[in-house]
């Protein structure tokens, strides 16, 4: 694969953007000490690194699926326009020359704004537009950003074009060219902060991405890039950065801190490895954490080799929070040493959107709003996903019906045409809805916010039983007679909604009074018990098929067919072709929650 101007070339100079900034005065305490005649004041310097992560295409505080201002139960706000205001406030307080701004990945996927400029009016077209996220991040003045796994969703050409449009480097020390095993992106960037005492402070930012890319975007990266573990690459580069004179080493890691993986043992690397990097690799001062979509203002991990604390922070997704790492350094024995690091987060709902960013991208925003509000059909009744996590609801059946019909049509005329086709789907959003009457692109797209594609895999009845048992771990075990609170019944052991699958085409009960692994009862197909040796076709998204969620059997199952179009578009095209969505034609209650044979709802 060809490397571009941002590619790390293995030179002794730092790759990426190196910035020289002028600095601040010494601390008041030091000045007081000097005034009292207690000897020369020590040379000190303080600076702040700001961080975002998992922006997922959010520029404005706007929900393109509801076509109104974003809001949630906590009244969070989203978007880079809000982040820009916070960044300006911090720079005004600290002095811009004493700050850096970085990101930990998942930038160009997630909203209809980012989708539009990847697929509808793609940035890769001849004389194509500049990606809105590149425009906004350039205007705000980002210094570096790590690659996220979702950066690869639209293929490497889109990612390379986005990289070209950014005024800052995209970092990925563990994103390697599959043939040469050399970095396919800049592994790190080096930044100089000028102090009032003479010696510059050299700050290195090491970017690490998620090894799961090899599975989740296999179709886009296989044979082109490979993704070794974070700890392995950090151990390689941190000593190198220190030998190059880095006074401070910050890691921007698109990897959570839990030490877990959603893909099991399919890869030898940990998905959420940020805390392990802090613990195992000496020489790191702080880690900006991404990927997990959780809020961690400050988390300290003691490095095993040095005994020193490494400060981790993960700001909440979509631009809801901005992390601040505050560093204090002292000049001693010819070098700068970090004496203190603290982290906190700022809430973007405390400020207004920056009119500079809003004005910059008003036209793009209007185009996308017009696009998502195109009418594509009608619905005979309203459907909602609000109860989808605990009940078999029509709106999830719609996803499954479209998937099953698409696979049946694809397998027509093949040796697999006579096999029954089942389908899996999750409640991706508890706020998805199809209204009665006119249905728009945003209504249909809201059912499927991810860029997943569709596959067909061959499974046996016994394997499907295992699959459903694994899925049913999502429910909190609840004894007969105990009060059932739907709000507390799901997400057992932290399993997210998107990792609870309902399988369409089978009927079954889930006994939530039973332990995990013994919950599926009455499993049947067309009124008869499922034959353990019988063969079925499962319509399944590529994330699940590639190991996402670590569901059993599917990644190893024979692939009968695969499509390159997003499931979201398949749903939109189905609605357009049908003209009318009628739940009576596809919706039924095929699974339910029970306790000792009695329905919970």
Coordinates of C-alpha atoms in Angstrom, one line a residue:
X1 CA 0.0 0.0 0.0
X2 CA 1.3 3.4 -0.9
X3 CA 2.3 5.7 1.9
X4 CA 1.4 9.4 1.8
X5 CA 3.1 12.5 3.2
X6 CA 2.0 11.7 6.7
X7 CA 3.4 8.2 6.8
X8 CA 6.1 7.4 9.3
X9 CA 9.4 6.9 7.4
X10 CA 11.5 5.5 10.2
X11 CA 13.6 8.6 10.5
X12 CA 15.0 9.9 13.8
X13 CA 12.8 13.0 13.5
X14 CA 9.3 13.0 14.9
X15 CA 6.6 12.2 12.4
X16 CA 3.5 14.4 12.2
X17 CA 2.9 17.9 13.3
X18 CA 5.6 19.5 15.5
X19 CA 4.5 22.8 16.9
X20 CA 6.6 25.4 18.6
X21 CA 4.7 27.4 21.2
X22 CA 5.8 30.1 23.6
X23 CA 5.2 29.5 27.3
X24 CA 4.1 30.7 30.7
X25 CA 5.7 32.2 33.8
X26 CA 6.8 30.2 36.8
X27 CA 4.5 29.3 39.6
X28 CA 3.5 31.9 42.2
X29 CA 5.0 29.7 44.9
X30 CA 8.4 29.7 43.3
X31 CA 8.3 33.5 42.9
X32 CA 7.4 33.9 46.5
X33 CA 10.3 31.6 47.5
X34 CA 12.7 33.7 45.5
X35 CA 11.4 37.0 46.9
X36 CA 12.0 35.7 50.4
X37 CA 15.7 35.2 49.6
X38 CA 15.5 31.4 49.9
X39 CA 17.7 30.8 46.8
X40 CA 17.0 30.8 43.1
X41 CA 13.5 29.9 42.2
X42 CA 13.3 26.4 40.5
X43 CA 12.4 26.5 36.9
X44 CA 8.8 25.3 36.6
X45 CA 6.3 25.1 33.8
X46 CA 2.7 24.1 33.6
X47 CA 0.7 23.1 30.5
X48 CA -2.6 21.5 29.6
X49 CA -3.5 18.8 27.1
X50 CA -7.2 18.7 26.1
X51 CA -8.7 15.6 24.7
X52 CA -11.9 14.3 23.0
X53 CA -12.8 10.9 21.8
X54 CA -15.5 9.0 19.9
X55 CA -16.9 12.1 18.2
X56 CA -18.6 9.9 15.7
X57 CA -19.4 12.6 13.2
X58 CA -21.0 15.0 15.6
X59 CA -20.4 18.6 14.7
X60 CA -23.6 20.2 15.8
X61 CA -25.8 19.7 18.9
X62 CA -28.3 18.0 16.5
X63 CA -29.9 14.6 16.2
X64 CA -30.4 13.8 12.5
X65 CA -32.6 10.8 13.3
X66 CA -35.2 12.9 15.3
X67 CA -34.5 16.1 13.3
X68 CA -34.2 18.2 16.3
X69 CA -31.7 19.4 18.9
X70 CA -30.0 16.6 20.7
X71 CA -31.2 15.8 24.2
X72 CA -31.0 12.8 26.6
X73 CA -32.1 12.0 30.1
X74 CA -29.0 13.7 31.6
X75 CA -29.5 16.7 29.2
X76 CA -26.1 16.2 27.7
X77 CA -25.1 18.2 24.6
X78 CA -23.0 16.9 21.7
X79 CA -20.8 18.1 18.9
X80 CA -17.5 19.9 18.0
X81 CA -19.2 23.3 18.0
X82 CA -19.7 23.0 21.7
X83 CA -16.2 21.5 22.2
X84 CA -14.8 24.5 20.3
X85 CA -16.2 26.9 22.9
X86 CA -14.7 24.9 25.8
X87 CA -11.4 24.8 24.0
X88 CA -11.4 28.5 23.5
X89 CA -12.1 29.0 27.2
X90 CA -9.2 26.8 28.3
X91 CA -6.9 28.5 25.9
X92 CA -7.9 31.9 27.1
X93 CA -7.2 30.8 30.7
X94 CA -4.0 28.9 30.2
X95 CA -2.6 30.7 27.2
X96 CA -2.9 28.9 23.8
X97 CA 0.8 28.4 23.7
X98 CA 0.5 26.3 26.9
X99 CA -2.1 23.8 25.5
X100 CA -2.4 20.9 23.1
X101 CA -5.6 19.4 21.7
X102 CA -5.8 15.7 20.8
X103 CA -8.4 13.1 20.0
X104 CA -8.6 9.3 20.6
X105 CA -10.5 8.2 17.5
X106 CA -13.8 7.2 15.9
X107 CA -14.2 10.5 14.1
X108 CA -15.8 9.9 10.7
X109 CA -18.7 7.5 11.3
X110 CA -21.8 7.8 13.4
X111 CA -24.2 10.5 12.2
X112 CA -26.0 11.1 8.9
X113 CA -23.7 14.1 8.5
X114 CA -20.6 11.9 8.3
X115 CA -22.5 9.2 6.3
X116 CA -23.5 11.8 3.7
X117 CA -20.0 12.8 3.0
X118 CA -18.7 9.3 2.8
X119 CA -21.5 7.8 0.6
X120 CA -23.9 10.3 -0.8
X121 CA -21.6 13.2 -1.7
X122 CA -18.3 11.4 -1.0
X123 CA -15.1 13.2 -0.2
X124 CA -13.3 10.8 -2.5
X125 CA -15.1 12.0 -5.7
X126 CA -13.2 14.1 -8.1
X127 CA -13.3 17.6 -6.8
X128 CA -15.2 16.2 -3.9
X129 CA -16.0 18.2 -0.7
X130 CA -13.9 18.5 2.4
X131 CA -15.2 16.3 5.2
X132 CA -17.1 18.3 7.8
X133 CA -15.1 16.7 10.6
X134 CA -11.8 17.7 9.0
X135 CA -13.1 21.3 8.5
X136 CA -14.3 21.6 12.1
X137 CA -11.2 20.0 13.7
X138 CA -8.9 22.1 11.5
X139 CA -10.8 25.2 12.5
X140 CA -10.6 24.3 16.2
X141 CA -6.9 23.6 15.9
X142 CA -6.4 19.9 16.8
X143 CA -2.7 18.9 17.2
X144 CA -3.1 15.1 16.7
X145 CA -5.7 12.3 16.6
X146 CA -5.5 8.6 17.0
X147 CA -7.2 6.3 14.6
X148 CA -10.4 4.6 15.8
X149 CA -11.8 1.3 14.5
X150 CA -14.7 3.1 12.9
X151 CA -12.3 5.1 10.8
X152 CA -12.1 2.0 8.6
X153 CA -15.8 1.5 8.1
X154 CA -15.9 3.2 4.7
X155 CA -12.8 1.7 3.4
X156 CA -9.2 2.8 3.2
X157 CA -9.6 5.3 0.3
X158 CA -12.1 7.4 2.4
X159 CA -9.8 7.3 5.4
X160 CA -6.8 8.3 3.3
X161 CA -8.7 11.2 1.8
X162 CA -9.9 12.3 5.3
X163 CA -6.3 12.1 6.4
X164 CA -5.2 14.3 3.5
X165 CA -7.8 16.9 4.4
X166 CA -6.7 17.1 8.1
X167 CA -4.2 19.7 9.2
X168 CA -3.0 17.4 12.0
X169 CA -1.6 13.8 11.9
X170 CA -3.7 10.7 12.3
X171 CA -1.7 8.4 14.5
X172 CA -1.6 4.6 14.7
X173 CA 1.6 3.0 15.9
X174 CA -0.1 -0.4 15.7
X175 CA -1.7 0.0 12.2
X176 CA 0.9 -1.6 10.0
X177 CA 1.2 -2.3 6.3
X178 CA 0.4 -6.0 5.9
X179 CA 3.3 -6.6 3.5
X180 CA 6.1 -4.5 4.9
X181 CA 5.0 -4.5 8.6
X182 CA 6.0 -0.8 8.7
X183 CA 3.6 1.8 10.1
X184 CA 0.8 2.7 7.6
X185 CA 0.2 5.9 9.5
X186 CA 2.3 8.2 11.6
X187 CA 2.9 6.4 14.9
X188 CA 3.5 9.5 16.9
X189 CA 3.8 13.3 16.8
X190 CA 6.3 15.5 18.7
X191 CA 5.3 19.0 20.0
X192 CA 7.5 21.7 21.4
X193 CA 6.2 24.0 24.1
X194 CA 8.4 27.0 24.7
X195 CA 8.9 28.0 28.3
X196 CA 9.9 31.3 29.8
X197 CA 13.2 29.7 31.1
X198 CA 14.8 28.7 27.8
X199 CA 14.6 25.0 27.4
X200 CA 11.6 23.8 25.4
X201 CA 9.3 21.1 26.7
X202 CA 9.0 18.3 24.2
X203 CA 5.7 16.5 24.4
X204 CA 5.3 13.2 22.4
X205 CA 1.8 11.9 21.5
X206 CA 1.8 8.2 20.7
X207 CA -1.3 7.0 18.9
X208 CA -2.7 3.5 19.3
X209 CA -5.8 2.0 17.7
X210 CA -7.9 -1.1 18.2
X211 CA -6.8 -4.6 17.1
X212 CA -10.4 -5.5 16.6
X213 CA -10.3 -3.7 13.2
X214 CA -8.8 -6.9 11.8
X215 CA -12.1 -8.6 12.5
X216 CA -14.7 -5.9 12.4
X217 CA -13.5 -4.4 9.1
X218 CA -12.0 -7.5 7.7
X219 CA -13.4 -6.8 4.2
X220 CA -11.6 -3.4 4.1
X221 CA -8.3 -4.2 5.7
X222 CA -7.5 -7.9 5.0
X223 CA -4.2 -8.2 3.1
X224 CA -3.7 -4.5 3.4
X225 CA -3.1 -3.7 7.1
X226 CA -2.5 -5.6 10.3
X227 CA -3.1 -4.5 13.9
X228 CA -0.8 -5.9 16.6
X229 CA -1.5 -5.3 20.3
X230 CA -1.3 -2.0 22.0
X231 CA 1.1 -3.1 24.8
X232 CA 3.5 -4.5 22.2
X233 CA 3.7 -1.3 20.1
X234 CA 3.8 1.0 23.1
X235 CA 6.7 -1.0 24.5
X236 CA 8.5 -0.4 21.2
X237 CA 7.8 3.3 20.8
X238 CA 7.8 4.8 24.3
X239 CA 11.6 4.1 24.8
X240 CA 12.2 5.5 21.3
X241 CA 10.3 8.7 22.2
X242 CA 12.2 9.1 25.4
X243 CA 15.5 8.6 23.6
X244 CA 14.5 11.3 21.1
X245 CA 14.3 13.7 24.1
X246 CA 10.6 13.6 24.9
X247 CA 10.1 15.2 28.4
X248 CA 6.4 14.1 28.4
X249 CA 4.8 11.0 26.8
X250 CA 1.1 11.0 26.3
X251 CA -0.7 8.0 24.7
X252 CA -3.9 8.5 22.7
X253 CA -5.5 5.1 22.7
X254 CA -8.6 4.0 21.0
X255 CA -9.0 1.2 23.5
X256 CA -11.0 1.1 26.7
X257 CA -9.5 0.5 30.2
X258 CA -11.3 -2.7 31.3
X259 CA -8.9 -5.3 30.0
X260 CA -11.7 -7.2 28.3
X261 CA -12.4 -8.1 24.7
X262 CA -15.7 -8.6 22.8
X263 CA -14.1 -10.9 20.3
X264 CA -13.0 -13.6 22.8
X265 CA -9.9 -15.6 21.7
X266 CA -10.3 -14.9 18.0
X267 CA -7.4 -12.4 18.2
X268 CA -4.4 -12.7 20.6
X269 CA -4.7 -9.1 21.5
X270 CA -6.8 -7.3 24.1
X271 CA -9.5 -4.9 22.8
X272 CA -9.7 -2.7 25.9
X273 CA -6.0 -2.5 26.8
X274 CA -5.4 1.1 27.9
X275 CA -4.9 0.3 31.6
X276 CA -2.7 -2.7 30.7
X277 CA -0.5 -0.3 28.7
X278 CA -0.2 2.0 31.6
X279 CA 0.7 -0.9 34.0
X280 CA 3.1 -2.7 31.7
X281 CA 5.0 0.0 29.7
X282 CA 7.2 2.4 31.7
X283 CA 7.7 5.9 30.6
X284 CA 4.1 7.0 30.0
X285 CA 2.7 10.0 31.8
X286 CA -0.9 10.0 30.7
X287 CA -3.3 8.2 28.5
X288 CA -6.3 9.6 26.7
X289 CA -8.7 6.7 26.5
X290 CA -11.4 6.0 23.9
X291 CA -13.6 3.4 22.4
X292 CA -15.6 2.3 25.5
X293 CA -18.1 5.2 25.4
X294 CA -17.8 5.7 29.2
X295 CA -16.9 8.7 31.3
X296 CA -13.8 8.4 33.4
X297 CA -12.6 11.9 34.6
X298 CA -9.5 10.5 36.2
X299 CA -8.2 7.0 36.7
X300 CA -4.7 6.2 38.1
X301 CA -2.8 3.1 37.2
X302 CA 0.6 2.2 38.9
X303 CA 3.2 1.2 36.5
X304 CA 4.8 -2.2 37.6
X305 CA 8.3 -1.2 36.6
X306 CA 8.5 2.3 38.0
X307 CA 5.9 2.4 40.7
X308 CA 4.7 5.7 39.3
X309 CA 1.1 6.6 38.6
X310 CA -0.1 6.9 35.0
X311 CA -3.2 9.1 34.7
X312 CA -5.9 8.0 32.5
X313 CA -9.0 9.9 31.4
X314 CA -11.9 9.1 29.0
X315 CA -14.3 11.9 28.1
X316 CA -17.8 10.9 27.2
X317 CA -18.6 10.2 23.6
X318 CA -19.9 12.5 20.8
X319 CA -18.3 15.7 22.2
X320 CA -20.3 15.5 25.5
X321 CA -17.1 16.0 27.5
X322 CA -13.6 17.5 27.1
X323 CA -10.8 16.0 29.1
X324 CA -8.1 18.2 30.6
X325 CA -4.8 16.8 31.6
X326 CA -2.9 19.4 33.7
X327 CA 0.9 18.9 33.9
X328 CA 3.4 20.5 36.2
X329 CA 7.1 20.2 35.4
X330 CA 10.3 21.2 37.1
X331 CA 13.7 21.8 35.4
X332 CA 16.4 19.8 37.2
X333 CA 19.8 18.3 36.3
X334 CA 19.5 19.5 32.7
X335 CA 16.0 18.1 32.0
X336 CA 12.4 18.7 32.5
X337 CA 10.6 16.3 34.9
X338 CA 6.9 15.8 35.4
X339 CA 6.1 16.4 39.1
X340 CA 2.3 16.3 38.9
X341 CA -0.5 15.2 36.5
X342 CA -4.2 15.6 37.2
X343 CA -7.2 15.1 35.0
X344 CA -10.8 16.2 34.9
X345 CA -13.6 16.6 32.3
X346 CA -15.6 19.6 31.3
X347 CA -19.3 19.3 30.3
X348 CA -20.2 20.7 26.9
X349 CA -23.8 21.4 28.0
X350 CA -22.4 24.3 30.0
X351 CA -21.6 26.4 26.9
X352 CA -23.1 27.6 23.7
X353 CA -22.0 26.4 20.2
X354 CA -19.1 28.3 18.7
X355 CA -20.6 30.5 15.9
X356 CA -17.3 30.1 14.0
X357 CA -17.8 26.3 13.6
X358 CA -21.6 26.7 13.1
X359 CA -21.1 29.2 10.3
X360 CA -18.4 27.2 8.7
X361 CA -20.6 24.2 8.2
X362 CA -24.1 25.6 7.9
X363 CA -24.5 24.6 4.3
X364 CA -23.4 21.0 4.9
X365 CA -25.8 20.8 7.8
X366 CA -28.7 22.0 5.7
X367 CA -27.9 19.6 2.8
X368 CA -28.0 16.6 5.2
X369 CA -31.2 17.7 6.9
X370 CA -32.9 17.9 3.5
X371 CA -31.5 14.5 2.6
X372 CA -32.7 12.7 5.7
X373 CA -36.2 14.2 5.5
X374 CA -36.9 12.8 2.1
X375 CA -40.2 10.7 2.2
X376 CA -39.6 7.1 1.0
X377 CA -43.0 5.5 1.9
X378 CA -45.8 5.3 4.5
X379 CA -46.6 3.1 7.5
X380 CA -50.0 1.8 8.5
X381 CA -49.2 2.3 12.1
X382 CA -46.6 3.7 14.5
X383 CA -43.8 1.5 15.8
X384 CA -41.3 2.1 18.6
X385 CA -38.2 0.4 19.9
X386 CA -38.8 1.6 23.5
X387 CA -39.7 -1.9 24.8
X388 CA -37.4 -3.7 22.3
X389 CA -34.9 -4.9 25.0
X390 CA -37.5 -6.8 26.9
X391 CA -40.3 -7.6 24.3
X392 CA -40.5 -8.8 20.8
X393 CA -41.6 -5.6 19.1
X394 CA -42.7 -4.9 15.5
X395 CA -39.9 -2.5 14.7
X396 CA -37.2 -5.1 15.4
X397 CA -39.2 -7.6 13.4
X398 CA -39.0 -5.1 10.5
X399 CA -35.2 -5.2 10.5
X400 CA -35.2 -8.9 10.7
X401 CA -37.9 -9.3 8.0
X402 CA -36.0 -7.2 5.6
X403 CA -32.7 -9.1 6.3
X404 CA -34.4 -12.5 5.9
X405 CA -36.1 -11.5 2.6
X406 CA -32.9 -10.1 1.2
X407 CA -31.0 -13.3 2.0
X408 CA -33.7 -15.5 0.6
X409 CA -33.7 -13.6 -2.7
X410 CA -29.9 -13.8 -2.8
X411 CA -29.9 -17.6 -2.3
X412 CA -32.6 -18.3 -4.8
X413 CA -31.4 -20.7 -7.4
X414 CA -28.5 -21.9 -5.3
X415 CA -28.1 -25.2 -3.5
X416 CA -29.1 -23.5 -0.3
X417 CA -32.4 -22.1 -1.6
X418 CA -34.6 -24.6 0.2
X419 CA -33.1 -24.0 3.7
X420 CA -35.1 -22.0 6.2
X421 CA -33.7 -18.4 6.6
X422 CA -33.6 -16.9 10.1
X423 CA -32.3 -13.5 11.0
X424 CA -30.7 -11.7 14.0
X425 CA -31.1 -8.1 15.1
X426 CA -30.6 -6.0 18.2
X427 CA -32.3 -3.0 19.7
X428 CA -29.6 -0.6 18.5
X429 CA -31.5 2.5 19.8
X430 CA -34.2 2.6 22.4
X431 CA -35.5 5.8 20.8
X432 CA -35.9 4.5 17.2
X433 CA -39.4 4.9 15.8
X434 CA -41.5 4.6 12.6
X435 CA -44.5 7.0 12.6
X436 CA -47.9 6.3 11.3
X437 CA -48.2 7.9 7.9
X438 CA -45.1 9.2 6.0
X439 CA -41.8 7.5 6.5
X440 CA -38.6 9.4 5.8
X441 CA -35.0 8.3 5.3
X442 CA -34.1 9.4 8.8
X443 CA -36.9 7.2 10.2
X444 CA -35.6 4.1 8.4
X445 CA -32.0 5.0 9.0
X446 CA -32.7 5.5 12.7
X447 CA -33.4 1.8 13.1
X448 CA -29.8 1.0 12.1
X449 CA -27.2 3.6 13.2
X450 CA -24.2 1.4 12.3
X451 CA -22.6 0.9 8.9
X452 CA -23.0 -2.9 9.2
X453 CA -23.5 -5.1 6.1
X454 CA -25.4 -8.3 5.7
X455 CA -24.1 -11.9 5.4
X456 CA -25.6 -15.4 5.4
X457 CA -24.1 -18.1 7.5
X458 CA -24.9 -21.8 7.8
X459 CA -25.7 -23.0 11.3
X460 CA -27.2 -26.1 12.9
X461 CA -30.1 -26.2 15.3
X462 CA -27.8 -27.0 18.2
X463 CA -25.6 -24.1 17.3
X464 CA -28.6 -21.7 17.2
X465 CA -29.5 -22.9 20.7
X466 CA -26.0 -22.1 21.9
X467 CA -26.3 -18.7 20.2
X468 CA -29.6 -17.9 21.9
X469 CA -28.3 -19.0 25.3
X470 CA -25.3 -16.7 25.0
X471 CA -27.6 -13.8 23.9
X472 CA -29.9 -14.4 26.9
X473 CA -27.1 -13.6 29.4
X474 CA -28.2 -10.0 28.8
X475 CA -31.0 -10.4 31.3
X476 CA -30.6 -10.1 35.1
X477 CA -31.5 -13.3 36.8
X478 CA -34.8 -12.7 38.5
X479 CA -36.5 -15.4 40.8
X480 CA -40.2 -16.2 40.5
X481 CA -42.1 -13.8 42.7
X482 CA -39.5 -11.1 42.7
X483 CA -40.6 -7.7 41.5
X484 CA -39.7 -7.1 37.8
X485 CA -38.4 -3.6 37.0
X486 CA -37.9 -3.4 33.2
X487 CA -35.4 -0.7 33.8
X488 CA -33.2 -3.0 35.8
X489 CA -33.8 -6.2 34.0
X490 CA -31.3 -5.8 31.1
X491 CA -27.6 -5.2 30.5
X492 CA -26.5 -7.8 33.0
X493 CA -22.7 -7.9 33.5
X494 CA -22.5 -4.8 31.4
X495 CA -23.7 -6.4 28.1
X496 CA -24.8 -3.5 25.8
X497 CA -28.1 -3.5 24.0
X498 CA -26.4 -4.1 20.7
X499 CA -25.1 -7.4 22.0
X500 CA -28.5 -8.8 22.8
X501 CA -29.8 -10.6 19.6
X502 CA -33.4 -11.7 19.0
X503 CA -33.6 -14.4 16.3
X504 CA -36.5 -14.0 13.9
X505 CA -38.1 -17.2 12.4
X506 CA -37.9 -19.3 15.6
X507 CA -40.2 -19.3 18.6
X508 CA -38.7 -19.6 22.1
X509 CA -39.0 -18.5 25.7
X510 CA -36.2 -17.0 27.9
X511 CA -36.6 -18.1 31.5
X512 CA -34.9 -15.3 33.4
X513 CA -35.2 -17.3 36.7
X514 CA -32.6 -19.8 35.4
X515 CA -28.8 -19.3 35.3
X516 CA -27.0 -18.2 32.2
X517 CA -26.7 -21.1 29.8
X518 CA -30.0 -22.8 30.8
X519 CA -32.6 -20.1 29.8
X520 CA -33.9 -21.1 26.4
X521 CA -37.0 -23.3 26.5
X522 CA -39.5 -24.3 23.9
X523 CA -37.2 -23.6 21.0
X524 CA -39.2 -24.5 17.8
X525 CA -39.5 -23.8 14.1
X526 CA -42.8 -23.7 12.4
X527 CA -44.5 -25.3 15.4
X528 CA -42.0 -28.2 15.8
X529 CA -39.0 -28.6 18.1
X530 CA -35.8 -27.5 16.4
X531 CA -33.8 -30.4 15.2
X532 CA -30.3 -30.2 16.7
X533 CA -28.8 -31.5 13.5
X534 CA -31.0 -29.5 11.2
X535 CA -29.5 -26.8 8.9
X536 CA -30.5 -23.2 8.9
X537 CA -29.4 -20.0 7.2
X538 CA -28.8 -17.1 9.6
X539 CA -29.0 -13.6 8.1
X540 CA -26.4 -11.8 10.3
X541 CA -24.5 -8.5 10.3
X542 CA -20.8 -8.5 9.5
X543 CA -19.9 -7.2 13.0
X544 CA -21.4 -10.3 14.5
X545 CA -20.2 -12.6 11.7
X546 CA -16.6 -11.4 12.3
X547 CA -16.7 -12.0 16.0
X548 CA -18.1 -8.8 17.4
X549 CA -19.8 -9.7 20.8
X550 CA -18.0 -13.0 20.9
X551 CA -21.2 -15.0 20.0
X552 CA -20.5 -18.7 19.5
X553 CA -20.3 -20.5 16.2
X554 CA -21.0 -17.7 13.7
X555 CA -17.5 -16.6 12.9
X556 CA -16.5 -20.2 12.1
X557 CA -19.7 -21.0 10.2
X558 CA -19.7 -21.3 6.5
X559 CA -20.4 -18.1 4.7
X560 CA -23.1 -18.6 2.0
X561 CA -23.4 -15.0 0.8
X562 CA -22.3 -11.5 1.7
X563 CA -23.3 -8.0 0.6
X564 CA -21.3 -4.8 0.5
X565 CA -24.3 -2.4 1.0
X566 CA -25.2 -1.2 4.5
X567 CA -28.2 -2.9 6.1
X568 CA -29.5 0.6 6.7
X569 CA -29.6 1.2 3.0
X570 CA -31.2 -2.2 2.4
X571 CA -34.0 -1.2 4.8
X572 CA -34.4 2.2 3.0
X573 CA -34.6 0.5 -0.4
X574 CA -37.1 -2.1 0.8
X575 CA -39.4 0.6 2.1
X576 CA -39.1 2.5 -1.2
X577 CA -39.9 -0.6 -3.2
X578 CA -42.9 -1.6 -1.0
X579 CA -44.3 1.9 -0.7
X580 CA -46.3 0.9 2.4
X581 CA -45.0 -0.7 5.6
X582 CA -47.6 -2.9 7.2
X583 CA -46.6 -4.7 10.5
X584 CA -49.4 -7.2 9.9
X585 CA -47.3 -8.7 7.2
X586 CA -44.2 -9.4 9.2
X587 CA -44.6 -8.8 12.9
X588 CA -45.4 -11.5 15.5
X589 CA -44.5 -12.3 19.1
X590 CA -42.0 -15.2 18.7
X591 CA -40.0 -14.8 21.9
X592 CA -40.9 -13.8 25.4
X593 CA -39.4 -13.6 28.9
X594 CA -40.8 -16.1 31.4
X595 CA -40.3 -17.5 34.9
X596 CA -41.3 -21.1 35.5
X597 CA -43.4 -21.0 32.3
X598 CA -45.2 -17.9 33.2
X599 CA -44.8 -14.8 31.0
X600 CA -43.1 -11.9 32.6
X601 CA -45.0 -9.3 30.5

